[in-house]
Amino acid sequence: MLKVPRVVAYSSSLKLFAQNVRTFSSKLSVESALPPSLVEEQMNTEKQLPGREISLMGPIDFRAPLPGNVGIAPQNFYSRVNEIEATTKTEPFKIDVLTRELPEDRNRNVLLQFFNLQTAQQEFPGSSKPENSPAPGEVLEFIAQDCPTLMKKDFQDLFPGRDLQNDNLTVLTICQRTKNDMSIWNEDVESEREELTEHFVSAAQDICEVLKKAGYWADFIDPSSGKPYLGPNTNATLFETDERYRHLGFTIEDLGCCKVVFHHLWNTHAFVCCLFTNAPLESPEVESLLQKQQQMKKSN
């Protein structure tokens, strides 16, 4: 079975998550390649100039202030490069077409994971809860996971301006347990979805801002339109009932009149959304975001 690196965190609600991310984005200090004196100078310039003047006169990335967006390498840059090269020398990756995973294999693996989890819960009802399971009152699941190379092409149409196949791709999925059953439609369901969409868009904008300040690319899917929120316009969509959500650990069921997304714990009481970035799973920004959720979990 395909093993995908992933990290799971739980929180109280999407509303609190959005508030926590806003605090996180305002306090996170991005590691800069500039000397401290130049960083302070850039910060003072930002405070003195209005936003429009900054965009016209200042650099796009304060770590690259020279003409042509050229930056200054830190003192330990070349030593770090040598260390990375020494630890990453591996044999060329070879694709075996005979054992290559097919789409139907991926779907089967996701279903097996789902049924194995349900079986384990039935066989050990009195045992302690498994690791990374939500505590009582925690209704928000946050998962950061690497996107395997074979699955990147499935998301390429969403971001036509990027070469996902030759870049790292991390997918952040956020799932809120809902009060209403999302397999039906009424005024209560619509009202809850609108509220959760507003909280997610607010949180996702702050997350993308943090990642972009760190030099990464990031974008998220607007739940109301199914299209990338920050990227160029495209006809491609990714709604929560899209078959590609099977790659991310969800189950999609066709009820005849419509499709419904199933969560492994909350079934159809789930609001699902996602964010894409080329920031590695082990990057300081992604790790800090997950640690922040864990800290909020303990404080609550």
Short mmCIF file of N, CA, C and O in Angstrom, two decimals, residues 68-170:
data_model
loop_
_atom_site.label_atom_id
_atom_site.label_comp_id
_atom_site.label_asym_id
_atom_site.label_seq_id
_atom_site.Cartn_x
_atom_site.Cartn_y
_atom_site.Cartn_z
N GLY A 68 16.90 43.52 -10.39
CA GLY A 68 16.65 42.19 -10.93
C GLY A 68 16.26 41.18 -9.89
O GLY A 68 16.34 39.98 -10.11
N ASN A 69 15.83 41.69 -8.70
CA ASN A 69 15.45 40.81 -7.58
C ASN A 69 16.59 39.86 -7.21
O ASN A 69 16.41 38.65 -7.07
N VAL A 70 17.78 40.42 -7.09
CA VAL A 70 18.97 39.66 -6.70
C VAL A 70 19.23 39.87 -5.22
O VAL A 70 19.13 40.99 -4.72
N GLY A 71 19.54 38.78 -4.52
CA GLY A 71 19.77 38.86 -3.09
C GLY A 71 21.22 38.61 -2.72
O GLY A 71 22.08 38.34 -3.59
N ILE A 72 21.50 38.69 -1.42
CA ILE A 72 22.84 38.47 -0.90
C ILE A 72 22.83 37.17 -0.12
O ILE A 72 22.02 36.98 0.78
N ALA A 73 23.73 36.27 -0.46
CA ALA A 73 23.79 34.98 0.22
C ALA A 73 24.30 35.16 1.64
O ALA A 73 25.21 35.95 1.88
N PRO A 74 23.68 34.45 2.61
CA PRO A 74 24.17 34.53 3.99
C PRO A 74 25.54 33.89 4.12
O PRO A 74 26.01 33.18 3.23
N GLN A 75 26.20 34.14 5.25
CA GLN A 75 27.57 33.68 5.43
C GLN A 75 27.67 32.15 5.39
O GLN A 75 28.65 31.60 4.92
N ASN A 76 26.65 31.47 5.92
CA ASN A 76 26.71 30.01 5.98
C ASN A 76 26.03 29.35 4.80
O ASN A 76 25.74 28.16 4.83
N PHE A 77 25.80 30.11 3.71
CA PHE A 77 25.03 29.58 2.59
C PHE A 77 25.78 28.41 1.92
O PHE A 77 25.22 27.34 1.71
N TYR A 78 27.06 28.63 1.58
CA TYR A 78 27.78 27.62 0.82
C TYR A 78 28.07 26.38 1.66
O TYR A 78 28.09 25.25 1.13
N SER A 79 28.27 26.55 2.95
CA SER A 79 28.47 25.37 3.79
C SER A 79 27.20 24.55 3.86
O SER A 79 27.24 23.32 3.87
N ARG A 80 26.03 25.23 3.90
CA ARG A 80 24.76 24.51 3.93
C ARG A 80 24.52 23.79 2.61
O ARG A 80 24.01 22.67 2.58
N VAL A 81 24.90 24.42 1.48
CA VAL A 81 24.74 23.78 0.18
C VAL A 81 25.57 22.51 0.09
O VAL A 81 25.13 21.47 -0.40
N ASN A 82 26.83 22.60 0.59
CA ASN A 82 27.69 21.42 0.56
C ASN A 82 27.13 20.29 1.40
O ASN A 82 27.20 19.12 1.04
N GLU A 83 26.54 20.65 2.56
CA GLU A 83 25.95 19.63 3.43
C GLU A 83 24.76 18.96 2.75
O GLU A 83 24.59 17.75 2.81
N ILE A 84 23.94 19.77 2.07
CA ILE A 84 22.76 19.23 1.39
C ILE A 84 23.18 18.30 0.25
O ILE A 84 22.64 17.21 0.05
N GLU A 85 24.20 18.74 -0.53
CA GLU A 85 24.65 17.91 -1.64
C GLU A 85 25.24 16.59 -1.14
O GLU A 85 25.07 15.54 -1.77
N ALA A 86 25.93 16.65 0.02
CA ALA A 86 26.56 15.44 0.55
C ALA A 86 25.53 14.44 1.05
O ALA A 86 25.75 13.22 1.01
N THR A 87 24.39 14.95 1.52
CA THR A 87 23.37 14.06 2.10
C THR A 87 22.29 13.65 1.12
O THR A 87 21.46 12.82 1.43
N THR A 88 22.28 14.25 -0.08
CA THR A 88 21.21 13.97 -1.04
C THR A 88 21.70 13.26 -2.29
O THR A 88 20.98 13.17 -3.27
N LYS A 89 22.94 12.77 -2.27
CA LYS A 89 23.44 12.04 -3.43
C LYS A 89 22.88 10.63 -3.41
O LYS A 89 23.30 9.79 -2.62
N THR A 90 21.91 10.39 -4.25
CA THR A 90 21.27 9.09 -4.32
C THR A 90 21.25 8.61 -5.76
O THR A 90 21.52 9.38 -6.70
N GLU A 91 20.93 7.38 -5.94
CA GLU A 91 20.85 6.83 -7.28
C GLU A 91 19.65 7.41 -8.02
O GLU A 91 18.63 7.74 -7.41
N PRO A 92 19.73 7.54 -9.34
CA PRO A 92 18.61 8.08 -10.12
C PRO A 92 17.34 7.26 -9.91
O PRO A 92 17.39 6.04 -9.80
N PHE A 93 16.23 7.98 -9.83
CA PHE A 93 14.95 7.32 -9.61
C PHE A 93 14.51 6.60 -10.89
O PHE A 93 14.53 7.16 -11.97
N LYS A 94 14.14 5.35 -10.74
CA LYS A 94 13.72 4.55 -11.89
C LYS A 94 12.24 4.16 -11.72
O LYS A 94 11.82 3.73 -10.66
N ILE A 95 11.49 4.34 -12.78
CA ILE A 95 10.07 4.00 -12.77
C ILE A 95 9.88 2.61 -13.34
O ILE A 95 10.30 2.31 -14.46
N ASP A 96 9.23 1.76 -12.57
CA ASP A 96 8.93 0.41 -13.02
C ASP A 96 7.48 0.38 -13.50
O ASP A 96 6.55 0.49 -12.71
N VAL A 97 7.29 0.28 -14.79
CA VAL A 97 5.94 0.35 -15.35
C VAL A 97 5.11 -0.86 -14.95
O VAL A 97 3.87 -0.82 -15.00
N LEU A 98 5.76 -1.95 -14.54
CA LEU A 98 5.01 -3.14 -14.18
C LEU A 98 4.41 -3.02 -12.79
O LEU A 98 3.36 -3.62 -12.51
N THR A 99 5.04 -2.26 -11.89
CA THR A 99 4.53 -2.11 -10.52
C THR A 99 3.98 -0.72 -10.28
O THR A 99 3.64 -0.39 -9.15
N ARG A 100 3.89 0.09 -11.29
CA ARG A 100 3.38 1.46 -11.15
C ARG A 100 1.92 1.44 -10.72
O ARG A 100 1.10 0.69 -11.26
N GLU A 101 1.57 2.27 -9.74
CA GLU A 101 0.22 2.28 -9.19
C GLU A 101 -0.75 2.95 -10.17
O GLU A 101 -0.50 4.05 -10.68
N LEU A 102 -1.87 2.30 -10.41
CA LEU A 102 -2.90 2.81 -11.30
C LEU A 102 -3.96 3.53 -10.49
O LEU A 102 -4.05 3.37 -9.26
N PRO A 103 -4.81 4.36 -11.14
CA PRO A 103 -5.88 5.07 -10.40
C PRO A 103 -6.77 4.13 -9.62
O PRO A 103 -7.15 4.43 -8.48
N GLU A 104 -7.13 2.99 -10.20
CA GLU A 104 -8.00 2.07 -9.46
C GLU A 104 -7.30 1.47 -8.25
O GLU A 104 -7.94 1.17 -7.23
N ASP A 105 -5.97 1.35 -8.32
CA ASP A 105 -5.21 0.88 -7.17
C ASP A 105 -5.25 1.91 -6.04
O ASP A 105 -5.38 1.56 -4.86
N ARG A 106 -5.12 3.19 -6.38
CA ARG A 106 -5.17 4.24 -5.37
C ARG A 106 -6.54 4.26 -4.70
O ARG A 106 -6.65 4.41 -3.48
N ASN A 107 -7.60 4.14 -5.50
CA ASN A 107 -8.95 4.13 -4.92
C ASN A 107 -9.13 2.95 -3.97
O ASN A 107 -9.72 3.10 -2.88
N ARG A 108 -8.62 1.79 -4.37
CA ARG A 108 -8.75 0.62 -3.52
C ARG A 108 -7.97 0.79 -2.21
O ARG A 108 -8.42 0.40 -1.14
N ASN A 109 -6.79 1.41 -2.29
CA ASN A 109 -5.99 1.61 -1.09
C ASN A 109 -6.66 2.54 -0.10
O ASN A 109 -6.62 2.33 1.11
N VAL A 110 -7.31 3.60 -0.62
CA VAL A 110 -8.01 4.52 0.27
C VAL A 110 -9.17 3.83 0.97
O VAL A 110 -9.39 4.00 2.17
N LEU A 111 -9.91 3.01 0.23
CA LEU A 111 -11.02 2.28 0.83
C LEU A 111 -10.52 1.27 1.87
O LEU A 111 -11.14 1.09 2.93
N LEU A 112 -9.39 0.62 1.60
CA LEU A 112 -8.84 -0.32 2.56
C LEU A 112 -8.44 0.39 3.85
O LEU A 112 -8.66 -0.12 4.95
N GLN A 113 -7.85 1.58 3.73
CA GLN A 113 -7.50 2.35 4.91
C GLN A 113 -8.75 2.70 5.71
O GLN A 113 -8.76 2.64 6.95
N PHE A 114 -9.81 3.04 5.01
CA PHE A 114 -11.06 3.41 5.69
C PHE A 114 -11.64 2.21 6.43
O PHE A 114 -12.00 2.30 7.61
N PHE A 115 -11.73 1.06 5.76
CA PHE A 115 -12.33 -0.11 6.39
C PHE A 115 -11.44 -0.66 7.51
O PHE A 115 -11.95 -1.16 8.52
N ASN A 116 -10.13 -0.57 7.36
CA ASN A 116 -9.24 -1.01 8.43
C ASN A 116 -9.40 -0.17 9.68
O ASN A 116 -9.36 -0.67 10.80
N LEU A 117 -9.59 1.15 9.50
CA LEU A 117 -9.81 2.02 10.64
C LEU A 117 -11.11 1.69 11.35
O LEU A 117 -11.18 1.62 12.57
N GLN A 118 -12.18 1.46 10.57
CA GLN A 118 -13.46 1.13 11.18
C GLN A 118 -13.38 -0.20 11.92
O GLN A 118 -13.93 -0.37 13.00
N THR A 119 -12.67 -1.19 11.33
CA THR A 119 -12.54 -2.49 11.97
C THR A 119 -11.78 -2.38 13.28
O THR A 119 -12.14 -2.99 14.29
N ALA A 120 -10.72 -1.59 13.29
CA ALA A 120 -9.93 -1.43 14.51
C ALA A 120 -10.76 -0.79 15.62
O ALA A 120 -10.66 -1.16 16.79
N GLN A 121 -11.62 0.16 15.27
CA GLN A 121 -12.45 0.81 16.28
C GLN A 121 -13.49 -0.17 16.83
O GLN A 121 -13.86 -0.10 18.00
N GLN A 122 -13.98 -1.09 15.98
CA GLN A 122 -14.97 -2.05 16.45
C GLN A 122 -14.34 -3.15 17.30
O GLN A 122 -14.93 -3.63 18.26
N GLU A 123 -13.10 -3.54 16.96
CA GLU A 123 -12.45 -4.62 17.69
C GLU A 123 -11.92 -4.18 19.05
O GLU A 123 -11.83 -4.96 19.98
N PHE A 124 -11.57 -2.91 19.16
CA PHE A 124 -10.99 -2.43 20.41
C PHE A 124 -11.77 -1.22 20.93
O PHE A 124 -11.24 -0.11 21.02
N PRO A 125 -13.06 -1.39 21.26
CA PRO A 125 -13.86 -0.25 21.68
C PRO A 125 -13.43 0.31 23.03
O PRO A 125 -13.63 1.48 23.32
N GLY A 126 -12.82 -0.52 23.88
CA GLY A 126 -12.45 -0.04 25.21
C GLY A 126 -11.02 0.40 25.32
O GLY A 126 -10.58 0.82 26.40
N SER A 127 -10.27 0.30 24.25
CA SER A 127 -8.86 0.66 24.29
C SER A 127 -8.70 2.17 24.23
O SER A 127 -9.64 2.91 23.92
N SER A 128 -7.48 2.62 24.51
CA SER A 128 -7.22 4.05 24.45
C SER A 128 -7.31 4.53 23.01
O SER A 128 -7.06 3.77 22.08
N LYS A 129 -7.61 5.80 22.84
CA LYS A 129 -7.81 6.33 21.49
C LYS A 129 -6.49 6.32 20.72
O LYS A 129 -5.42 6.49 21.30
N PRO A 130 -6.52 6.08 19.40
CA PRO A 130 -5.28 6.05 18.62
C PRO A 130 -4.63 7.42 18.57
O PRO A 130 -5.26 8.44 18.85
N GLU A 131 -3.37 7.41 18.18
CA GLU A 131 -2.62 8.66 18.10
C GLU A 131 -3.24 9.58 17.05
O GLU A 131 -3.73 9.15 16.02
N ASN A 132 -3.23 10.88 17.33
CA ASN A 132 -3.74 11.90 16.42
C ASN A 132 -5.25 11.79 16.20
O ASN A 132 -5.75 12.16 15.14
N SER A 133 -5.98 11.24 17.15
CA SER A 133 -7.43 11.22 17.05
C SER A 133 -7.98 12.41 17.81
O SER A 133 -7.37 12.89 18.77
N PRO A 134 -9.14 12.94 17.40
CA PRO A 134 -9.68 14.14 18.05
C PRO A 134 -10.18 13.85 19.45
O PRO A 134 -10.76 12.79 19.72
N ALA A 135 -9.96 14.80 20.34
CA ALA A 135 -10.50 14.71 21.69
C ALA A 135 -11.93 15.23 21.66
O ALA A 135 -12.38 15.85 20.69
N PRO A 136 -12.70 14.98 22.72
CA PRO A 136 -14.08 15.51 22.78
C PRO A 136 -14.08 17.03 22.62
O PRO A 136 -13.32 17.74 23.27
N GLY A 137 -14.92 17.51 21.74
CA GLY A 137 -15.00 18.95 21.49
C GLY A 137 -14.14 19.43 20.34
O GLY A 137 -14.27 20.58 19.91
N GLU A 138 -13.25 18.58 19.83
CA GLU A 138 -12.42 18.95 18.69
C GLU A 138 -13.10 18.49 17.40
O GLU A 138 -13.26 17.30 17.18
N VAL A 139 -13.48 19.44 16.59
CA VAL A 139 -14.27 19.13 15.39
C VAL A 139 -13.58 19.61 14.12
O VAL A 139 -14.21 19.64 13.06
N LEU A 140 -12.30 19.96 14.21
CA LEU A 140 -11.57 20.42 13.04
C LEU A 140 -10.33 19.55 12.85
O LEU A 140 -9.53 19.38 13.76
N GLU A 141 -10.18 19.00 11.65
CA GLU A 141 -9.04 18.17 11.31
C GLU A 141 -8.17 18.89 10.29
O GLU A 141 -8.65 19.33 9.25
N PHE A 142 -6.88 19.00 10.60
CA PHE A 142 -5.92 19.68 9.73
C PHE A 142 -4.85 18.67 9.35
O PHE A 142 -4.17 18.12 10.21
N ILE A 143 -4.71 18.38 8.05
CA ILE A 143 -3.76 17.39 7.56
C ILE A 143 -2.83 18.03 6.53
O ILE A 143 -3.30 18.65 5.57
N ALA A 144 -1.54 17.87 6.74
CA ALA A 144 -0.53 18.29 5.76
C ALA A 144 0.13 17.03 5.23
O ALA A 144 0.62 16.21 6.01
N GLN A 145 0.14 16.85 3.91
CA GLN A 145 0.69 15.63 3.34
C GLN A 145 1.38 15.91 2.01
O GLN A 145 0.98 16.81 1.26
N ASP A 146 2.45 15.14 1.75
CA ASP A 146 3.14 15.24 0.48
C ASP A 146 2.27 14.65 -0.63
O ASP A 146 1.60 13.64 -0.43
N CYS A 147 2.31 15.29 -1.78
CA CYS A 147 1.59 14.75 -2.94
C CYS A 147 2.56 13.91 -3.76
O CYS A 147 3.56 14.43 -4.27
N PRO A 148 2.32 12.60 -3.89
CA PRO A 148 3.22 11.75 -4.68
C PRO A 148 3.32 12.23 -6.13
O PRO A 148 2.39 12.84 -6.67
N THR A 149 4.45 11.93 -6.75
CA THR A 149 4.71 12.39 -8.11
C THR A 149 3.63 11.92 -9.08
O THR A 149 3.20 12.66 -9.97
N LEU A 150 3.16 10.69 -8.93
CA LEU A 150 2.17 10.15 -9.85
C LEU A 150 0.83 10.86 -9.75
O LEU A 150 0.01 10.78 -10.66
N MET A 151 0.58 11.56 -8.63
CA MET A 151 -0.71 12.24 -8.45
C MET A 151 -0.65 13.71 -8.83
O MET A 151 -1.69 14.36 -8.94
N LYS A 152 0.54 14.25 -9.03
CA LYS A 152 0.66 15.68 -9.32
C LYS A 152 -0.06 16.06 -10.61
O LYS A 152 -0.64 17.14 -10.72
N LYS A 153 -0.01 15.17 -11.59
CA LYS A 153 -0.65 15.48 -12.87
C LYS A 153 -2.16 15.65 -12.74
O LYS A 153 -2.80 16.31 -13.55
N ASP A 154 -2.74 15.04 -11.69
CA ASP A 154 -4.18 15.16 -11.49
C ASP A 154 -4.59 16.57 -11.06
O ASP A 154 -5.76 16.93 -11.19
N PHE A 155 -3.64 17.35 -10.53
CA PHE A 155 -3.94 18.71 -10.09
C PHE A 155 -3.34 19.77 -10.99
O PHE A 155 -3.51 20.97 -10.74
N GLN A 156 -2.66 19.36 -12.08
CA GLN A 156 -1.98 20.30 -12.94
C GLN A 156 -2.93 21.28 -13.60
O GLN A 156 -2.62 22.46 -13.76
N ASP A 157 -4.13 20.82 -13.98
CA ASP A 157 -5.06 21.70 -14.68
C ASP A 157 -5.57 22.84 -13.79
O ASP A 157 -6.08 23.84 -14.30
N LEU A 158 -5.45 22.70 -12.48
CA LEU A 158 -5.89 23.76 -11.58
C LEU A 158 -4.92 24.93 -11.57
O LEU A 158 -5.32 26.07 -11.31
N PHE A 159 -3.65 24.65 -11.84
CA PHE A 159 -2.62 25.69 -11.78
C PHE A 159 -1.81 25.66 -13.08
O PHE A 159 -0.67 25.17 -13.11
N PRO A 160 -2.39 26.17 -14.16
CA PRO A 160 -1.73 26.08 -15.47
C PRO A 160 -0.42 26.84 -15.55
O PRO A 160 0.42 26.56 -16.40
N GLY A 161 -0.21 27.80 -14.67
CA GLY A 161 1.02 28.59 -14.72
C GLY A 161 2.18 27.97 -14.00
O GLY A 161 3.28 28.54 -13.97
N ARG A 162 1.99 26.79 -13.42
CA ARG A 162 3.06 26.15 -12.64
C ARG A 162 3.37 24.75 -13.17
O ARG A 162 2.49 24.08 -13.71
N ASP A 163 4.62 24.35 -12.99
CA ASP A 163 5.06 23.02 -13.39
C ASP A 163 5.08 22.15 -12.13
O ASP A 163 6.13 22.00 -11.49
N LEU A 164 3.95 21.59 -11.79
CA LEU A 164 3.84 20.80 -10.55
C LEU A 164 4.67 19.53 -10.62
O LEU A 164 5.15 19.04 -9.60
N GLN A 165 4.85 19.00 -11.82
CA GLN A 165 5.52 17.72 -11.96
C GLN A 165 6.98 17.79 -11.54
O GLN A 165 7.55 16.82 -11.03
N ASN A 166 7.60 18.96 -11.73
CA ASN A 166 9.03 19.13 -11.41
C ASN A 166 9.24 20.00 -10.17
O ASN A 166 10.30 20.59 -10.01
N ASP A 167 8.26 20.06 -9.33
CA ASP A 167 8.37 20.86 -8.10
C ASP A 167 7.74 20.09 -6.94
O ASP A 167 6.95 19.17 -7.16
N ASN A 168 8.12 20.47 -5.75
CA ASN A 168 7.49 19.86 -4.57
C ASN A 168 6.03 20.31 -4.48
O ASN A 168 5.68 21.43 -4.87
N LEU A 169 5.17 19.45 -3.98
CA LEU A 169 3.75 19.79 -3.82
C LEU A 169 3.24 19.21 -2.50
O LEU A 169 3.24 17.99 -2.31
N THR A 170 2.85 20.10 -1.61
CA THR A 170 2.27 19.72 -0.33
C THR A 170 0.81 20.15 -0.33
O THR A 170 0.48 21.27 -0.72
#
